[in-house]
PDB file of C-alpha atoms in Angstrom:
ATOM      1  CA  MET A 168      -0.089  -0.031   0.092  1.00  0.00           C
ATOM      2  CA  ARG A 169       2.487   2.251   0.898  1.00  0.00           C
ATOM      3  CA  ASN A 170       4.829   1.983  -2.721  1.00  0.00           C
ATOM      4  CA  ALA A 171       1.353   2.387  -4.448  1.00  0.00           C
ATOM      5  CA  LEU A 172       1.022   5.932  -2.198  1.00  0.00           C
ATOM      6  CA  ILE A 173       4.844   6.732  -3.092  1.00  0.00           C
ATOM      7  CA  TYR A 174       4.946   5.429  -6.511  1.00  0.00           C
ATOM      8  CA  ARG A 175       1.570   7.658  -7.525  1.00  0.00           C
ATOM      9  CA  PHE A 176       3.023  10.292  -5.387  1.00  0.00           C
ATOM     10  CA  PHE A 177       6.233   9.995  -7.813  1.00  0.00           C
ATOM     11  CA  TRP A 178       4.225  10.075 -11.094  1.00  0.00           C
ATOM     12  CA  PHE A 179       1.491  12.706  -9.648  1.00  0.00           C
ATOM     13  CA  SER A 180       4.263  15.874  -9.038  1.00  0.00           C
ATOM     14  CA  PRO A 181       5.862  16.232 -11.686  1.00  0.00           C
ATOM     15  CA  ILE A 182       2.780  15.901 -13.653  1.00  0.00           C
ATOM     16  CA  CYS A 183       1.409  18.995 -11.405  1.00  0.00           C
ATOM     17  CA  VAL A 184       4.639  20.761 -11.988  1.00  0.00           C
ATOM     18  CA  LEU A 185       4.788  20.916 -15.807  1.00  0.00           C
ATOM     19  CA  VAL A 186       0.658  21.556 -15.737  1.00  0.00           C
ATOM     20  CA  ALA A 187       1.637  24.467 -13.165  1.00  0.00           C
ATOM     21  CA  ALA A 188       3.931  25.826 -15.356  1.00  0.00           C
ATOM     22  CA  CYS A 189       2.564  25.135 -18.549  1.00  0.00           C
ATOM     23  CA  ALA A 190      -0.024  27.231 -17.305  1.00  0.00           C
ATOM     24  CA  ALA A 191       1.803  30.321 -16.229  1.00  0.00           C
ATOM     25  CA  GLY A 192       2.374  33.328 -18.269  1.00  0.00           C
ATOM     26  CA  HIS A 193       5.964  32.789 -20.035  1.00  0.00           C
ATOM     27  CA  LEU A 194       8.312  35.376 -21.944  1.00  0.00           C
ATOM     28  CA  HIS A 195       8.239  34.057 -25.647  1.00  0.00           C
ATOM     29  CA  GLU A 196      10.233  36.010 -29.091  1.00  0.00           C
ATOM     30  CA  GLY A 197      10.268  39.761 -27.185  1.00  0.00           C
ATOM     31  CA  THR A 198       6.819  38.776 -25.625  1.00  0.00           C
ATOM     32  CA  TYR A 199       5.065  37.840 -22.884  1.00  0.00           C
ATOM     33  CA  VAL A 200       2.068  35.289 -23.120  1.00  0.00           C
ATOM     34  CA  ASP A 201      -0.457  33.853 -20.717  1.00  0.00           C
ATOM     35  CA  THR A 202      -3.037  32.005 -22.009  1.00  0.00           C
ATOM     36  CA  THR A 203      -5.010  31.436 -19.590  1.00  0.00           C
ATOM     37  CA  LYS A 204      -5.723  35.067 -19.411  1.00  0.00           C
ATOM     38  CA  GLY A 205      -5.834  35.531 -22.884  1.00  0.00           C
ATOM     39  CA  LEU A 206      -2.651  37.749 -22.013  1.00  0.00           C
ATOM     40  CA  VAL A 207      -0.058  39.037 -25.143  1.00  0.00           C
ATOM     41  CA  VAL A 208       2.495  41.825 -24.248  1.00  0.00           C
ATOM     42  CA  PRO A 209       4.740  42.866 -26.676  1.00  0.00           C
ATOM     43  CA  LEU A 210       7.601  43.972 -24.783  1.00  0.00           C
ATOM     44  CA  PRO A 211       9.578  47.087 -24.882  1.00  0.00           C
ATOM     45  CA  ARG A 212      13.081  46.581 -26.846  1.00  0.00           C
ATOM     46  CA  GLU A 213      15.422  48.154 -24.883  1.00  0.00           C
ATOM     47  CA  GLY A 214      16.547  49.514 -21.309  1.00  0.00           C
ATOM     48  CA  TRP A 215      14.397  47.529 -19.057  1.00  0.00           C
ATOM     49  CA  ASP A 216      14.431  44.384 -16.471  1.00  0.00           C
ATOM     50  CA  ILE A 217      11.716  42.270 -16.729  1.00  0.00           C
ATOM     51  CA  GLU A 218       9.954  39.955 -14.226  1.00  0.00           C
ATOM     52  CA  THR A 219       7.810  37.219 -14.324  1.00  0.00           C
ATOM     53  CA  GLY A 220       6.352  34.465 -11.930  1.00  0.00           C
ATOM     54  CA  LYS A 221       4.818  36.679  -9.508  1.00  0.00           C
ATOM     55  CA  GLU A 222       1.320  38.922  -8.899  1.00  0.00           C
ATOM     56  CA  PRO A 223       1.513  41.154 -10.451  1.00  0.00           C
ATOM     57  CA  ASP A 224       1.971  39.043 -13.760  1.00  0.00           C
ATOM     58  CA  LEU A 225       4.234  41.287 -15.051  1.00  0.00           C
ATOM     59  CA  VAL A 226       6.924  43.767 -14.026  1.00  0.00           C
ATOM     60  CA  LEU A 227       9.200  45.862 -16.100  1.00  0.00           C
ATOM     61  CA  ARG A 228      12.081  48.114 -13.845  1.00  0.00           C
ATOM     62  CA  HIS A 229      13.608  50.699 -16.278  1.00  0.00           C
ATOM     63  CA  ARG A 230      17.431  50.557 -15.835  1.00  0.00           C
ATOM     64  CA  SER A 231      18.513  54.073 -16.408  1.00  0.00           C
ATOM     65  CA  ARG A 232      14.871  56.005 -15.849  1.00  0.00           C
ATOM     66  CA  ARG A 233      13.264  55.968 -12.803  1.00  0.00           C
ATOM     67  CA  ALA A 234       9.969  53.962 -13.944  1.00  0.00           C
ATOM     68  CA  GLY A 235       8.248  51.338 -14.058  1.00  0.00           C
ATOM     69  CA  ILE A 236       4.933  48.871 -15.540  1.00  0.00           C
ATOM     70  CA  LEU A 237       3.783  46.617 -14.051  1.00  0.00           C
ATOM     71  CA  VAL A 238       0.601  44.237 -15.870  1.00  0.00           C
ATOM     72  CA  ASN A 239      -1.734  41.936 -14.279  1.00  0.00           C
ATOM     73  CA  ALA A 240      -4.766  40.012 -15.250  1.00  0.00           C
ATOM     74  CA  THR A 241      -7.142  38.255 -12.907  1.00  0.00           C
ATOM     75  CA  CYS A 242     -10.012  35.685 -14.485  1.00  0.00           C
ATOM     76  CA  GLY A 243     -12.802  34.453 -13.322  1.00  0.00           C
ATOM     77  CA  ASP A 244     -12.514  36.014  -9.958  1.00  0.00           C
ATOM     78  CA  ILE A 245     -13.914  38.884 -10.514  1.00  0.00           C
ATOM     79  CA  PRO A 246     -17.895  39.972  -9.422  1.00  0.00           C
ATOM     80  CA  SER A 247     -18.830  40.784 -12.420  1.00  0.00           C
ATOM     81  CA  GLY A 248     -20.848  43.887 -10.959  1.00  0.00           C
ATOM     82  CA  ARG A 249     -18.108  45.484  -9.584  1.00  0.00           C
ATOM     83  CA  PRO A 250     -17.375  48.991 -11.025  1.00  0.00           C
ATOM     84  CA  LEU A 251     -14.217  49.310 -12.649  1.00  0.00           C
ATOM     85  CA  ASP A 252     -14.165  52.573 -10.798  1.00  0.00           C
ATOM     86  CA  VAL A 253     -12.932  49.413  -7.431  1.00  0.00           C
ATOM     87  CA  ALA A 254     -10.420  48.165  -9.632  1.00  0.00           C
ATOM     88  CA  MET A 255      -8.744  51.309 -10.098  1.00  0.00           C
ATOM     89  CA  ARG A 256      -8.732  52.172  -6.499  1.00  0.00           C
ATOM     90  CA  HIS A 257      -7.374  48.823  -5.989  1.00  0.00           C
ATOM     91  CA  LEU A 258      -4.466  49.589  -8.370  1.00  0.00           C
ATOM     92  CA  LEU A 259      -3.388  52.736  -6.879  1.00  0.00           C
ATOM     93  CA  PHE A 260      -3.508  51.532  -3.414  1.00  0.00           C
ATOM     94  CA  GLY A 261      -0.219  53.713  -1.310  1.00  0.00           C
ATOM     95  CA  ILE A 262      -0.386  56.777  -3.577  1.00  0.00           C
ATOM     96  CA  ARG A 263      -0.299  59.814  -1.702  1.00  0.00           C
ATOM     97  CA  GLY A 264      -1.520  63.670  -2.891  1.00  0.00           C
ATOM     98  CA  LYS A 265      -3.079  62.423  -5.679  1.00  0.00           C
ATOM     99  CA  GLU A 266      -4.091  64.499  -8.524  1.00  0.00           C
ATOM    100  CA  ILE A 267      -5.866  63.271 -11.245  1.00  0.00           C
ATOM    101  CA  LEU A 268      -5.150  64.778 -14.832  1.00  0.00           C
ATOM    102  CA  LEU A 269      -6.902  63.001 -16.952  1.00  0.00           C
ATOM    103  CA  GLN A 270      -9.951  60.209 -16.237  1.00  0.00           C
ATOM    104  CA  GLU A 271     -12.122  58.562 -19.374  1.00  0.00           C
ATOM    105  CA  ARG A 272     -14.287  55.473 -19.763  1.00  0.00           C
ATOM    106  CA  LEU A 273     -13.215  53.699 -22.529  1.00  0.00           C
ATOM    107  CA  ALA A 274     -15.223  51.357 -25.121  1.00  0.00           C
ATOM    108  CA  VAL A 275     -12.958  48.257 -25.628  1.00  0.00           C
ATOM    109  CA  THR A 276     -13.919  45.388 -27.953  1.00  0.00           C
ATOM    110  CA  SER A 277     -16.519  43.262 -25.660  1.00  0.00           C
ATOM    111  CA  GLY A 278     -16.114  45.397 -22.748  1.00  0.00           C
ATOM    112  CA  ASP A 279     -15.187  48.299 -20.710  1.00  0.00           C
ATOM    113  CA  GLY A 280     -12.334  50.220 -19.520  1.00  0.00           C
ATOM    114  CA  ILE A 281     -11.640  53.334 -17.582  1.00  0.00           C
ATOM    115  CA  GLU A 282      -8.017  55.348 -18.297  1.00  0.00           C
ATOM    116  CA  MET A 283      -6.565  57.608 -15.766  1.00  0.00           C
ATOM    117  CA  VAL A 284      -3.420  59.583 -15.934  1.00  0.00           C
ATOM    118  CA  LEU A 285      -2.732  61.412 -12.582  1.00  0.00           C
ATOM    119  CA  ARG A 286       0.358  62.995  -9.991  1.00  0.00           C
ATOM    120  CA  GLY A 287       1.107  61.355  -6.853  1.00  0.00           C
ATOM    121  CA  ARG A 288       3.601  60.685  -4.001  1.00  0.00           C
ATOM    122  CA  MET A 289       4.781  57.073  -2.506  1.00  0.00           C
ATOM    123  CA  GLU A 290       7.204  56.410  -0.428  1.00  0.00           C
ATOM    124  CA  GLY A 291       8.797  60.934  -0.881  1.00  0.00           C
ATOM    125  CA  GLN A 292       8.757  60.316  -4.138  1.00  0.00           C
ATOM    126  CA  GLU A 293       6.977  62.728  -6.639  1.00  0.00           C
ATOM    127  CA  LEU A 294       4.901  60.572  -9.625  1.00  0.00           C
ATOM    128  CA  LEU A 295       3.150  60.732 -12.773  1.00  0.00           C
ATOM    129  CA  LEU A 296       0.945  57.743 -13.347  1.00  0.00           C
ATOM    130  CA  HIS A 297      -0.894  55.892 -15.898  1.00  0.00           C
ATOM    131  CA  ALA A 298      -3.040  53.318 -15.193  1.00  0.00           C
ATOM    132  CA  TYR A 299      -5.584  51.378 -17.509  1.00  0.00           C
ATOM    133  CA  THR A 300      -8.098  48.761 -15.919  1.00  0.00           C
ATOM    134  CA  LEU A 301      -9.812  47.291 -18.998  1.00  0.00           C
ATOM    135  CA  ARG A 302     -12.518  43.653 -18.862  1.00  0.00           C
ATOM    136  CA  ARG A 303     -13.376  41.659 -20.583  1.00  0.00           C
ATOM    137  CA  SER A 304     -15.835  38.771 -20.339  1.00  0.00           C
ATOM    138  CA  GLU A 305     -14.272  37.282 -17.258  1.00  0.00           C
ATOM    139  CA  CYS A 306     -11.052  38.856 -17.010  1.00  0.00           C
ATOM    140  CA  LEU A 307      -9.942  42.256 -15.658  1.00  0.00           C
ATOM    141  CA  TYR A 308      -7.027  43.838 -17.300  1.00  0.00           C
ATOM    142  CA  ARG A 309      -4.978  45.777 -14.987  1.00  0.00           C
ATOM    143  CA  LEU A 310      -1.922  47.604 -16.425  1.00  0.00           C
ATOM    144  CA  LEU A 311       0.248  51.202 -14.664  1.00  0.00           C
ATOM    145  CA  LEU A 312       2.920  52.920 -15.545  1.00  0.00           C
ATOM    146  CA  PHE A 313       4.740  54.746 -12.970  1.00  0.00           C
ATOM    147  CA  SER A 314       7.915  57.868 -13.624  1.00  0.00           C
ATOM    148  CA  ALA A 315       9.320  60.228 -11.918  1.00  0.00           C
ATOM    149  CA  PRO A 316       7.876  63.352 -13.941  1.00  0.00           C
ATOM    150  CA  GLU A 317      11.444  64.099 -15.962  1.00  0.00           C
ATOM    151  CA  SER A 318      11.157  60.672 -17.406  1.00  0.00           C
ATOM    152  CA  TYR A 319       7.505  60.343 -17.483  1.00  0.00           C
ATOM    153  CA  ARG A 320       7.455  61.297 -21.442  1.00  0.00           C
ATOM    154  CA  ALA A 321       9.995  59.061 -22.079  1.00  0.00           C
ATOM    155  CA  VAL A 322       8.640  55.778 -21.291  1.00  0.00           C
ATOM    156  CA  ASN A 323       4.903  56.610 -21.768  1.00  0.00           C
ATOM    157  CA  GLY A 324       4.518  55.651 -25.933  1.00  0.00           C
ATOM    158  CA  GLU A 325       6.399  52.215 -24.971  1.00  0.00           C
ATOM    159  CA  PHE A 326       3.941  51.788 -22.209  1.00  0.00           C
ATOM    160  CA  GLU A 327       0.900  52.922 -24.783  1.00  0.00           C
ATOM    161  CA  SER A 328       2.108  50.415 -27.267  1.00  0.00           C
ATOM    162  CA  MET A 329       2.017  47.148 -24.317  1.00  0.00           C
ATOM    163  CA  VAL A 330      -1.777  48.276 -23.446  1.00  0.00           C
ATOM    164  CA  ARG A 331      -2.660  48.755 -27.324  1.00  0.00           C
ATOM    165  CA  HIS A 332      -1.696  44.968 -27.819  1.00  0.00           C
ATOM    166  CA  VAL A 333      -3.512  43.513 -24.546  1.00  0.00           C
ATOM    167  CA  ALA A 334      -4.749  40.195 -25.841  1.00  0.00           C
ATOM    168  CA  GLY A 335      -8.123  40.313 -25.017  1.00  0.00           C
ATOM    169  CA  ALA A 336      -8.719  43.692 -24.850  1.00  0.00           C
ATOM    170  CA  GLY A 337      -9.110  44.177 -28.245  1.00  0.00           C
ATOM    171  CA  GLU A 338      -9.227  47.912 -29.224  1.00  0.00           C
ATOM    172  CA  LEU A 339      -9.388  51.189 -26.953  1.00  0.00           C
ATOM    173  CA  ARG A 340     -12.172  53.333 -28.634  1.00  0.00           C
TER     174      ARG A 340
END
């Protein structure tokens, strides 16, 4: 009996690891891909350090500018009636002295979204932030650029390119 349990564990554990590895997001030819969440994000070309495999799904930190990008998708765990404003507030926890510069509702293919640009402070540092919360079907996509004010223009174009290509989010209108 004990040998049967060991045998099952011996074969079951590697299979679980393999399935979990396949389900998680991964990097492929300059793109972050997580098929379980419908997430395909082209990565900026140069100057960014990339972290995956944690929450959020994807973290990019610029090597020479004070800037970073967070990308996270949640599928199936979000109540369909939850307002996007609530999800956006969760994305911005920890930011002090918020001054909203832009807030717009977006039409997204098969869903909706909110875009927000704001100024704020975190840990004594002044930041410019550009955030998107997009909902499509059972998934909620959250993308956030945070940067020092002097770096914002240089990195925002790369961020916008990523947002436009998020699989499952469709075209922003």
